[in-house]
CSV table of C-alpha atoms and ligand atoms in Angstrom, one decimal:
chain,number,residue,atom,x,y,z
A,16,MET,CA,131.6,129.2,66.0
A,17,SER,CA,128.9,127.9,66.7
A,18,LEU,CA,127.3,126.5,69.7
A,19,TRP,CA,125.9,123.4,68.1
A,20,ARG,CA,129.5,122.6,66.2
A,21,GLN,CA,131.3,122.4,69.6
A,22,VAL,CA,129.0,120.0,71.0
A,23,PRO,CA,131.7,117.0,71.6
A,24,ALA,CA,131.7,113.8,70.5
A,25,MET,CA,130.2,110.9,72.1
A,26,ASN,CA,133.5,109.2,71.8
A,27,ASP,CA,135.3,111.6,73.2
A,28,LEU,CA,132.6,112.1,75.9
A,29,LEU,CA,134.0,108.0,76.7
A,30,LYS,CA,137.5,109.1,76.6
A,31,ALA,CA,136.9,111.5,79.7
A,32,ALA,CA,134.7,109.2,81.1
A,33,THR,CA,137.1,106.6,82.0
A,34,SER,CA,135.4,106.1,85.9
A,35,LEU,CA,132.5,106.3,84.8
A,36,VAL,CA,132.8,103.1,82.8
A,37,ASP,CA,134.8,101.7,86.0
A,38,GLN,CA,131.3,102.2,88.1
A,39,TYR,CA,128.7,101.6,86.4
A,40,GLY,CA,130.0,99.9,82.3
A,41,LEU,CA,129.5,100.7,79.2
A,42,ALA,CA,126.3,100.5,78.3
A,43,GLU,CA,125.3,102.2,81.4
A,44,THR,CA,127.7,105.1,80.8
A,45,LYS,CA,126.2,105.2,77.5
A,46,ARG,CA,122.8,106.0,78.2
A,47,ARG,CA,123.7,108.3,80.4
A,48,LEU,CA,126.0,110.2,77.8
A,49,GLN,CA,123.4,110.0,75.1
A,50,LYS,CA,120.7,111.6,77.3
A,51,VAL,CA,123.1,114.9,78.7
A,52,LEU,CA,124.0,115.5,74.9
A,53,GLY,CA,119.7,115.0,74.2
A,54,GLU,CA,118.4,117.4,76.2
A,55,VAL,CA,121.7,119.9,75.8
A,56,ARG,CA,120.6,120.1,72.4
A,57,LYS,CA,116.6,121.0,73.3
A,58,GLU,CA,118.8,122.9,75.7
A,59,ILE,CA,120.2,125.1,72.7
A,60,ARG,CA,117.1,123.9,70.7
A,61,ALA,CA,114.9,126.7,72.9
A,62,GLY,CA,117.7,129.2,72.8
A,63,GLN,CA,119.8,128.1,76.0
A,64,VAL,CA,123.6,128.4,76.4
A,65,PRO,CA,124.4,125.5,77.9
A,66,ASN,CA,128.0,124.7,78.7
A,67,VAL,CA,128.6,122.3,76.8
A,68,SER,CA,132.1,120.9,78.0
A,69,VAL,CA,133.8,117.9,77.7
A,70,GLU,CA,133.3,117.4,81.5
A,71,THR,CA,130.7,119.7,82.6
A,72,LEU,CA,128.5,117.5,79.7
A,73,VAL,CA,130.7,113.9,82.2
A,74,ALA,CA,129.9,115.3,85.6
A,75,ARG,CA,126.4,115.8,85.0
A,76,ALA,CA,126.1,112.6,83.5
A,77,GLN,CA,127.4,111.8,86.8
A,78,GLN,CA,124.3,112.6,88.0
A,79,LYS,CA,121.7,111.0,85.6
A,80,GLU,CA,120.1,108.3,87.5
A,81,GLN,CA,117.9,105.8,86.4
A,82,SER,CA,114.3,106.7,87.3
A,83,TYR,CA,112.2,103.6,87.7
A,84,HIS,CA,108.1,104.5,87.8
A,85,LEU,CA,108.3,102.3,91.3
A,86,ARG,CA,110.3,104.0,93.9
A,87,PRO,CA,111.0,104.1,97.8
A,88,VAL,CA,108.9,106.4,99.5
A,89,VAL,CA,108.0,107.4,103.2
A,90,ASN,CA,105.6,106.1,105.4
A,91,ALA,CA,104.7,108.5,107.8
A,92,THR,CA,101.4,107.0,108.0
A,93,GLY,CA,101.5,105.1,110.4
A,94,THR,CA,99.8,102.8,108.4
A,95,VAL,CA,102.1,99.2,108.7
A,96,LEU,CA,100.0,97.6,106.5
A,97,HIS,CA,99.8,99.9,103.7
A,98,THR,CA,98.1,98.6,100.5
A,99,ASN,CA,98.9,101.4,98.5
A,100,LEU,CA,102.5,101.5,99.7
A,101,GLY,CA,103.6,97.5,99.7
A,102,ARG,CA,102.1,96.6,102.5
A,103,SER,CA,105.4,94.1,103.6
A,104,LEU,CA,109.5,95.9,104.2
A,105,PHE,CA,112.2,93.0,104.9
A,106,ASN,CA,115.7,93.6,106.1
A,107,LYS,CA,119.0,94.4,104.1
A,108,GLU,CA,120.1,90.6,106.0
A,109,ALA,CA,116.8,89.2,104.2
A,110,MET,CA,117.0,91.8,101.1
A,111,ALA,CA,121.4,89.9,100.4
A,112,HIS,CA,119.5,86.7,101.1
A,113,LEU,CA,116.9,87.9,98.1
A,114,SER,CA,120.0,90.0,95.6
A,115,ALA,CA,121.8,86.5,96.0
A,116,CYS,CA,119.0,84.4,95.0
A,117,GLY,CA,118.2,86.9,91.9
A,118,SER,CA,121.3,87.6,91.3
A,119,ALA,CA,122.5,84.3,90.6
A,120,TYR,CA,120.7,80.4,89.5
A,121,VAL,CA,119.5,78.6,92.6
A,122,ASN,CA,118.0,75.3,93.1
A,123,VAL,CA,114.7,76.2,93.2
A,124,GLU,CA,113.1,73.3,91.1
A,125,TYR,CA,116.5,71.3,91.7
A,126,ASP,CA,117.4,68.2,93.9
A,127,LEU,CA,120.8,69.2,94.4
A,128,THR,CA,122.0,65.7,96.8
A,129,SER,CA,120.1,63.2,93.5
A,130,GLY,CA,120.7,66.2,91.3
A,131,LYS,CA,118.0,65.5,89.7
A,132,ARG,CA,114.5,67.6,89.3
A,133,GLY,CA,112.6,68.6,93.1
A,134,LEU,CA,109.9,70.4,94.4
A,135,ARG,CA,109.5,73.7,94.1
A,136,TYR,CA,107.5,73.5,97.2
A,137,GLU,CA,109.4,71.3,99.1
A,138,ASN,CA,111.2,72.9,102.0
A,139,VAL,CA,108.4,76.0,102.3
A,140,GLU,CA,106.1,73.0,102.4
A,141,ALA,CA,107.6,71.9,105.8
A,142,GLN,CA,108.7,74.9,107.1
A,143,LEU,CA,104.9,75.3,107.0
A,144,CYS,CA,103.6,72.0,108.3
A,145,ARG,CA,106.6,72.9,111.3
A,146,LEU,CA,105.0,76.1,112.0
A,147,THR,CA,101.5,75.2,111.7
A,148,GLY,CA,101.3,70.9,112.1
A,149,ALA,CA,99.3,71.1,109.3
A,150,GLU,CA,100.7,67.6,107.1
A,151,ALA,CA,100.3,69.5,103.6
A,152,ALA,CA,101.1,73.7,102.9
A,153,LEU,CA,100.7,74.9,99.3
A,154,VAL,CA,102.2,78.3,97.9
A,155,VAL,CA,100.7,80.6,95.5
A,156,ASN,CA,100.4,84.3,94.0
A,157,ASN,CA,98.2,85.3,97.1
A,158,ASN,CA,95.6,84.8,99.2
A,159,ALA,CA,93.0,86.2,96.5
A,160,ALA,CA,94.2,82.9,94.1
A,161,ALA,CA,94.6,81.0,97.2
A,162,VAL,CA,91.0,80.8,97.8
A,163,LEU,CA,90.1,80.1,93.7
A,164,LEU,CA,92.2,77.0,93.8
A,165,MET,CA,90.9,75.5,97.0
A,166,LEU,CA,87.5,76.1,95.9
A,167,GLN,CA,88.6,75.2,92.1
A,168,SER,CA,90.1,72.3,92.8
A,169,LEU,CA,88.5,71.4,95.4
A,170,VAL,CA,84.4,71.8,95.3
A,171,ALA,CA,83.9,73.1,91.2
A,172,GLY,CA,80.2,71.9,90.5
A,173,LYS,CA,79.1,71.7,94.1
A,174,GLU,CA,77.7,73.8,96.6
A,175,VAL,CA,79.3,75.3,98.6
A,176,ILE,CA,77.1,76.7,103.0
A,177,ILE,CA,79.0,80.0,103.6
A,178,SER,CA,77.2,81.7,106.5
A,179,ARG,CA,75.8,86.0,105.4
A,180,GLY,CA,77.8,88.2,107.7
A,181,GLU,CA,80.7,86.4,105.9
A,182,LEU,CA,80.6,87.5,102.0
A,183,VAL,CA,83.2,90.2,102.3
A,184,GLU,CA,84.7,92.1,100.4
A,185,ILE,CA,88.6,93.1,100.5
A,186,GLY,CA,90.0,95.8,98.7
A,187,GLY,CA,88.3,97.4,95.4
A,188,SER,CA,87.8,94.2,93.3
A,189,PHE,CA,87.7,90.8,95.6
A,190,ARG,CA,84.4,90.1,96.8
A,191,ILE,CA,84.1,86.6,98.2
A,192,PRO,CA,81.0,85.3,96.3
A,193,ASP,CA,82.5,86.5,92.7
A,194,VAL,CA,85.7,84.4,93.5
A,195,MET,CA,83.4,81.5,94.6
A,196,ALA,CA,81.5,82.1,91.4
A,197,GLN,CA,84.3,82.2,89.0
A,198,SER,CA,86.1,79.1,90.8
A,199,GLY,CA,82.9,77.0,89.8
A,200,ALA,CA,81.2,75.6,92.8
A,201,GLN,CA,77.5,77.5,93.8
A,202,LEU,CA,77.0,79.8,96.8
A,203,VAL,CA,74.7,78.9,99.6
A,204,GLU,CA,73.5,81.4,101.9
A,205,VAL,CA,73.2,81.1,105.5
A,206,GLY,CA,71.6,82.9,108.8
A,207,ALA,CA,71.0,86.2,108.6
A,208,THR,CA,73.5,89.7,108.3
A,209,ASN,CA,74.7,89.8,112.0
A,210,LYS,CA,73.3,85.9,113.1
A,211,THR,CA,74.3,82.6,112.0
A,212,HIS,CA,73.8,79.6,114.1
A,213,LEU,CA,75.2,76.4,113.7
A,214,PHE,CA,71.8,74.4,113.0
A,215,ASP,CA,71.6,77.3,110.0
A,216,TYR,CA,74.3,74.8,108.5
A,217,GLU,CA,73.6,71.9,109.2
A,218,GLN,CA,69.9,72.9,107.8
A,219,ALA,CA,71.3,73.6,104.1
A,220,ILE,CA,73.5,70.4,103.9
A,221,THR,CA,72.5,67.7,100.8
A,222,GLU,CA,74.0,65.8,98.6
A,223,GLU,CA,74.8,68.6,96.2
A,224,THR,CA,77.2,69.8,99.5
A,225,GLY,CA,80.8,70.2,98.7
A,226,ALA,CA,82.3,71.2,101.4
A,227,LEU,CA,81.3,74.6,104.6
A,228,LEU,CA,83.2,77.5,104.5
A,229,LYS,CA,84.6,80.7,107.1
A,230,VAL,CA,86.2,83.8,105.9
A,231,HIS,CA,87.5,85.7,109.0
A,232,GLN,CA,85.5,89.1,108.9
A,233,SER,CA,88.1,90.8,108.1
A,234,ASN,CA,88.0,94.0,107.3
A,235,PHE,CA,84.8,94.8,109.3
A,236,ARG,CA,82.9,93.8,112.2
A,237,GLN,CA,79.6,93.3,114.0
A,238,VAL,CA,78.4,94.9,117.0
A,239,GLY,CA,75.2,94.0,119.0
A,240,PHE,CA,73.3,91.3,118.9
A,241,THR,CA,75.5,89.4,116.8
A,242,GLU,CA,76.9,85.5,116.8
A,243,ALA,CA,78.6,83.1,114.1
A,244,VAL,CA,79.9,79.9,114.1
A,245,ASP,CA,83.7,79.2,115.3
A,246,VAL,CA,85.8,76.9,114.4
A,247,SER,CA,86.0,74.0,116.0
A,248,GLN,CA,81.8,73.0,115.9
A,249,LEU,CA,82.5,73.5,112.3
A,250,SER,CA,84.7,71.1,111.8
A,251,THR,CA,82.8,68.2,114.1
A,252,LEU,CA,80.1,69.1,111.7
A,253,ALA,CA,81.6,68.9,108.8
A,254,LYS,CA,83.0,65.5,109.9
A,255,GLN,CA,79.1,65.3,111.2
A,256,ALA,CA,78.8,65.3,107.9
A,257,HIS,CA,82.4,63.7,106.7
A,258,LEU,CA,82.8,66.9,104.9
A,259,PRO,CA,86.0,69.1,104.6
A,260,LEU,CA,85.6,72.5,106.1
A,261,PHE,CA,88.4,75.6,104.7
A,262,VAL,CA,89.1,78.5,106.1
A,263,ASP,CA,89.7,81.8,104.7
A,264,LEU,CA,92.1,83.1,107.6
A,265,GLY,CA,92.5,86.6,105.7
A,266,SER,CA,95.7,87.7,107.7
A,267,GLY,CA,97.1,84.3,108.9
A,268,LEU,CA,98.9,84.9,112.5
A,269,LEU,CA,102.0,82.1,113.4
A,270,LEU,CA,102.1,84.6,116.4
A,271,ASP,CA,100.2,85.5,118.7
A,272,MET,CA,98.9,90.2,118.0
A,273,SER,CA,98.1,90.3,122.1
A,274,ARG,CA,101.6,90.5,123.5
A,275,PHE,CA,101.7,93.7,120.8
A,276,GLY,CA,97.8,94.8,122.5
A,277,LEU,CA,95.1,93.7,119.9
A,278,PRO,CA,92.6,91.3,120.7
A,279,TYR,CA,93.8,87.9,120.7
A,280,GLU,CA,92.7,86.1,117.3
A,281,PRO,CA,93.4,82.0,116.6
A,282,THR,CA,96.6,81.5,114.8
A,283,VAL,CA,96.9,79.6,112.1
A,284,LYS,CA,98.0,76.5,114.4
A,285,GLU,CA,95.1,77.1,116.3
A,286,VAL,CA,92.6,76.8,113.3
A,287,VAL,CA,93.8,73.2,112.3
A,288,ALA,CA,94.5,72.5,115.3
A,289,ALA,CA,90.2,73.4,115.6
A,290,GLY,CA,89.8,70.7,113.1
A,291,ALA,CA,89.9,72.9,109.8
A,292,ASP,CA,91.4,70.8,106.6
A,293,VAL,CA,92.9,73.8,104.1
A,294,VAL,CA,93.5,76.9,105.8
A,295,CYS,CA,94.6,79.7,104.0
A,296,PHE,CA,95.8,83.3,104.4
A,297,SER,CA,98.0,86.5,103.0
A,298,GLY,CA,102.2,85.5,103.1
A,299,ASP,CA,102.4,90.0,103.8
A,300,LYS,CA,99.7,90.8,105.6
A,301,LEU,CA,100.7,90.1,109.3
A,302,LEU,CA,102.8,87.4,108.0
A,303,ALA,CA,105.5,90.5,107.9
A,304,GLY,CA,106.4,88.0,104.6
A,305,PRO,CA,106.5,88.3,100.8
A,306,GLN,CA,102.2,87.9,98.9
A,307,ALA,CA,101.7,85.3,98.9
A,308,GLY,CA,99.2,82.8,99.4
A,309,ILE,CA,99.4,80.1,101.8
A,310,LEU,CA,97.5,76.6,101.7
A,311,VAL,CA,97.7,74.4,105.0
A,312,GLY,CA,95.3,71.4,105.7
A,313,LYS,CA,95.1,67.8,104.9
A,314,LYS,CA,97.1,66.3,102.5
A,315,LYS,CA,94.0,64.8,100.6
A,316,TYR,CA,92.3,68.4,100.0
A,317,ILE,CA,96.3,70.1,99.7
A,318,ASN,CA,97.7,66.9,97.1
A,319,ALA,CA,94.1,67.4,94.8
A,320,MET,CA,94.9,72.0,94.4
A,321,LYS,CA,99.2,70.2,93.3
A,322,THR,CA,98.0,68.7,90.2
A,323,SER,CA,96.0,71.2,89.8
A,324,PRO,CA,96.3,73.0,86.5
A,325,LEU,CA,95.3,76.2,87.8
A,326,LEU,CA,98.4,75.7,90.3
A,327,ARG,CA,100.4,76.5,87.3
A,328,ALA,CA,98.6,79.7,86.5
A,329,LEU,CA,99.5,80.8,89.7
A,330,ARG,CA,102.2,79.7,91.1
A,331,VAL,CA,105.0,81.7,92.4
A,332,ASP,CA,109.1,82.4,91.6
A,333,LYS,CA,112.4,81.6,93.3
A,334,MET,CA,112.1,85.6,94.5
A,335,THR,CA,108.8,85.0,96.4
A,336,LEU,CA,109.9,81.6,97.5
A,337,ALA,CA,113.6,83.3,98.7
A,338,ALA,CA,111.4,86.2,101.2
A,339,LEU,CA,109.4,83.6,101.8
A,340,ASP,CA,111.9,80.6,103.2
A,341,TYR,CA,113.7,83.9,105.2
A,342,CYS,CA,109.9,84.5,107.2
A,343,LEU,CA,109.7,81.9,107.4
A,344,ALA,CA,112.6,80.2,109.0
A,345,ALA,CA,112.5,84.4,111.6
A,346,TYR,CA,109.7,82.9,112.3
A,347,GLU,CA,111.2,78.7,113.9
A,348,GLU,CA,114.2,81.0,115.2
A,349,GLY,CA,111.3,81.8,118.6
A,350,ASP,CA,108.8,84.8,118.1
A,351,GLU,CA,111.0,87.0,119.5
A,352,TYR,CA,113.5,86.7,116.7
A,353,ALA,CA,111.2,86.8,114.5
A,354,ILE,CA,110.3,90.1,115.9
A,355,ALA,CA,113.4,91.6,115.5
A,356,GLN,CA,113.8,90.3,112.2
A,357,LEU,CA,110.0,91.1,110.6
A,358,PRO,CA,109.4,95.0,110.0
A,359,THR,CA,106.3,94.6,110.1
A,360,LEU,CA,106.2,93.1,113.4
A,361,GLU,CA,109.3,95.4,115.0
A,362,MET,CA,106.8,98.5,114.1
A,363,LEU,CA,103.8,96.7,116.0
A,364,GLN,CA,105.7,96.2,118.6
A,365,ARG,CA,106.8,99.8,118.8
A,366,SER,CA,106.6,101.5,122.5
A,367,PRO,CA,104.0,104.5,123.0
A,368,LYS,CA,107.5,105.9,125.1
A,369,GLN,CA,109.4,105.0,121.4
A,370,LEU,CA,107.5,106.7,119.1
A,371,LYS,CA,106.7,110.8,121.5
A,372,GLU,CA,111.0,110.0,122.0
A,373,ARG,CA,110.9,110.2,117.9
A,374,SER,CA,108.5,112.3,117.2
A,375,ILE,CA,109.5,115.2,119.9
A,376,ALA,CA,112.5,114.1,118.2
A,377,LEU,CA,111.6,115.2,114.9
A,378,CYS,CA,109.6,117.8,115.7
A,379,GLN,CA,112.3,119.7,117.0
A,380,ASN,CA,114.3,119.1,113.3
A,381,ILE,CA,110.9,120.6,111.9
A,382,GLN,CA,110.4,123.8,114.3
A,383,ALA,CA,114.3,124.4,113.6
A,384,LEU,CA,113.4,125.0,109.8
A,385,GLY,CA,111.2,127.4,110.7
A,386,TYR,CA,107.8,124.9,110.7
A,387,LYS,CA,105.2,125.6,113.1
A,388,ALA,CA,104.7,121.9,114.4
A,389,GLU,CA,103.6,119.9,117.6
A,390,VAL,CA,104.1,116.6,118.7
A,391,TRP,CA,100.6,115.5,119.3
A,392,SER,CA,99.0,112.1,120.9
A,393,ALA,CA,97.3,109.8,117.8
A,394,GLU,CA,96.5,106.3,117.2
A,395,SER,CA,98.3,104.6,113.5
A,396,ALA,CA,96.5,101.6,111.8
A,397,VAL,CA,97.4,97.9,111.4
A,398,GLY,CA,96.2,97.9,108.0
A,399,GLY,CA,95.3,94.4,105.7
A,400,GLY,CA,92.0,95.6,106.6
A,401,ALA,CA,92.7,93.7,109.7
A,402,TYR,CA,91.7,94.6,112.8
A,403,PRO,CA,89.6,97.3,111.9
A,404,GLU,CA,88.3,98.5,114.9
A,405,HIS,CA,91.4,99.0,116.5
A,406,CYS,CA,94.1,101.3,116.6
A,407,LEU,CA,97.7,101.2,118.3
A,408,PRO,CA,98.6,103.9,120.8
A,409,THR,CA,101.3,106.6,119.2
A,410,PHE,CA,102.4,110.2,118.3
A,411,VAL,CA,103.0,112.2,115.9
A,412,VAL,CA,104.1,115.9,114.5
A,413,ALA,CA,101.7,117.9,113.4
A,414,ILE,CA,102.2,120.4,110.7
A,415,LYS,CA,100.7,123.5,111.3
A,416,GLU,CA,99.9,126.8,110.4
A,417,VAL,CA,100.3,125.6,106.5
A,418,LYS,CA,98.2,124.5,104.4
A,419,ALA,CA,98.6,120.7,105.2
A,420,GLU,CA,96.4,119.8,101.2
A,421,THR,CA,99.1,121.8,99.4
A,422,LEU,CA,102.4,120.7,101.8
A,423,HIS,CA,101.6,117.4,101.1
A,424,LYS,CA,101.4,117.4,97.5
A,425,ALA,CA,104.4,119.1,98.0
A,426,LEU,CA,106.1,116.7,99.8
A,427,ARG,CA,105.1,114.0,97.3
A,428,GLN,CA,106.8,115.0,94.9
A,429,ALA,CA,110.3,115.4,96.6
A,430,LYS,CA,113.2,112.7,95.8
A,431,THR,CA,112.3,111.0,97.7
A,432,PRO,CA,108.7,110.8,98.0
A,433,ILE,CA,107.1,111.9,101.6
A,434,ILE,CA,103.9,110.1,102.5
A,435,GLY,CA,101.8,111.9,105.3
A,436,ARG,CA,98.1,111.1,106.9
A,437,ILE,CA,95.8,114.4,107.3
A,438,TYR,CA,94.4,114.4,111.0
A,439,LYS,CA,92.7,117.6,111.9
A,440,GLN,CA,93.8,119.7,109.4
A,441,ALA,CA,97.5,118.7,109.9
A,442,LEU,CA,99.7,116.9,108.1
A,443,CYS,CA,101.0,114.5,110.4
A,444,PHE,CA,104.0,112.1,110.4
A,445,ASP,CA,103.9,109.5,112.4
A,446,PRO,CA,107.8,107.4,113.8
A,447,ARG,CA,105.9,103.9,113.8
A,448,SER,CA,106.3,103.3,110.0
A,449,LEU,CA,109.4,105.2,109.8
A,450,GLN,CA,112.8,103.8,109.4
A,451,VAL,CA,116.5,104.4,109.8
A,452,GLY,CA,117.4,107.7,107.9
A,453,ASP,CA,113.3,108.4,106.3
A,454,GLU,CA,113.7,111.2,108.8
A,455,GLU,CA,116.9,113.1,107.6
A,456,LYS,CA,114.8,112.7,104.1
A,457,ILE,CA,111.8,114.1,105.8
A,458,ILE,CA,113.4,116.6,106.5
A,459,ALA,CA,115.2,117.0,103.0
A,460,ALA,CA,112.4,118.1,101.5
A,461,LEU,CA,111.3,119.8,104.1
A,462,GLU,CA,114.3,121.7,103.9
A,463,ALA,CA,114.2,122.1,100.3
A,464,ILE,CA,109.9,123.3,99.8
A,465,LYS,CA,110.2,125.7,102.8
A,466,GLU,CA,110.3,129.2,100.9
A,467,GLU,CA,107.6,128.0,99.1
A,468,ALA,CA,105.7,126.9,102.0
A,469,ARG,CA,105.9,130.3,103.6
A,470,THR,CA,104.6,131.8,101.0
A,471,GLU,CA,101.6,129.7,101.0
B,797,PLP,C1,93.1,89.8,102.3
B,797,PLP,C2,92.0,88.5,102.3
B,797,PLP,C3,92.0,87.9,101.7
B,797,PLP,C4,93.3,88.1,100.1
B,797,PLP,O1,94.3,87.9,100.4
B,797,PLP,P1,95.5,88.8,99.8
B,797,PLP,O2,96.7,88.7,99.8
B,797,PLP,O3,95.8,90.7,99.2
B,797,PLP,O4,94.8,88.6,98.1
B,797,PLP,C5,90.7,86.7,101.0
B,797,PLP,N1,90.6,86.6,102.3
B,797,PLP,C6,90.6,87.5,103.1
B,797,PLP,C7,89.2,87.2,104.3
B,797,PLP,C8,91.1,88.6,103.1
B,797,PLP,O5,91.2,89.2,104.6
């Protein structure tokens, strides 16, 4: 009998696949079986002789997982806020909350007391006000959106004064001057590239001026002969001129980063206290929350943004709000608790001693596979454009002998892709950005390509 005629019918397969149906439901079981049948027919057409017994095909369907484009990878680069790898992670507890909110209806715009329509931003606003000392707050998609909303709804058609030293480009496509043009606000650059004085701002104020804007340099630093005007000085000038002062902080801090060995930078609370009228920052940089743009400041300005039609285009969904709720609630419990609950902060906190121990253990397991590996002292980057000139001391496992590029390429094709860092021509794994269980994934991937790597 020809192999074609031996291929079982879907109905027969389904009858034998009861455990699959129990586990995944009928629709998913059918999808898997159909996939397997398609593969088998292709194999026969290609002249192969696949086993077409019911048991074999059901077993094949059992292994057939849905493959999605977006999938977990191991970040062994050591860069904590890796924008290309999605910046933020959430712990199991946060994910349980997100999962509960995702698979159920939630009171996103519903007041449980009155039974009437509620306000989307009410809860997160109260949390942000408590944490930053601001009068009011609002949340949008990301910080680029926050800058756009702030300028468009508050100063479109007016002039906005900014220092030449702060016309920063973040990533490939976000440039402060371009966003200002988009918002309809007119950019007035003051000062020189390296130095801007208070009188530069003062002299540029005219009838047309709508606001003063200060932008965090984020991903670059100036060294040498430089000068900038700080928030409290600018605030005094803004008050005298009856203008608002806007501050784009980039990465908003709710705790002092010097505890991680990073240079001190003012927290959002301090910037608000220094007199900024509106402060905006990212939710998923050093705040360690979901992608979001957060605006805090004076009621008058935040309320004007709340009624802007643009807000609707930039609004966040329930998943973002749920994640932000979790993250801000963690900060409200205190710094130690936030560090323990928010993976970004926990990774920054890892000590060189811990990292060395983790590297030594990983190195031994890699050596046991037959690779030549060593532990090197190195540096991890914070990432996300934050602290560009400051690294954190770490220890990495370096695989020598094998060509780094070739090995890296093979590891990126692993079941869970492994992303490392090439340093001094060796492929390195930095435990600073590894999660629980990642070492096992690295070992499994290295094991699977061992022969291939050796014959290189
Ligand atoms: C990162 C950054 C942005 C953009 O923030 P996203 O949340 O990534 O959109 C804007 N301004 C500054 C100063 C930044 O550092």
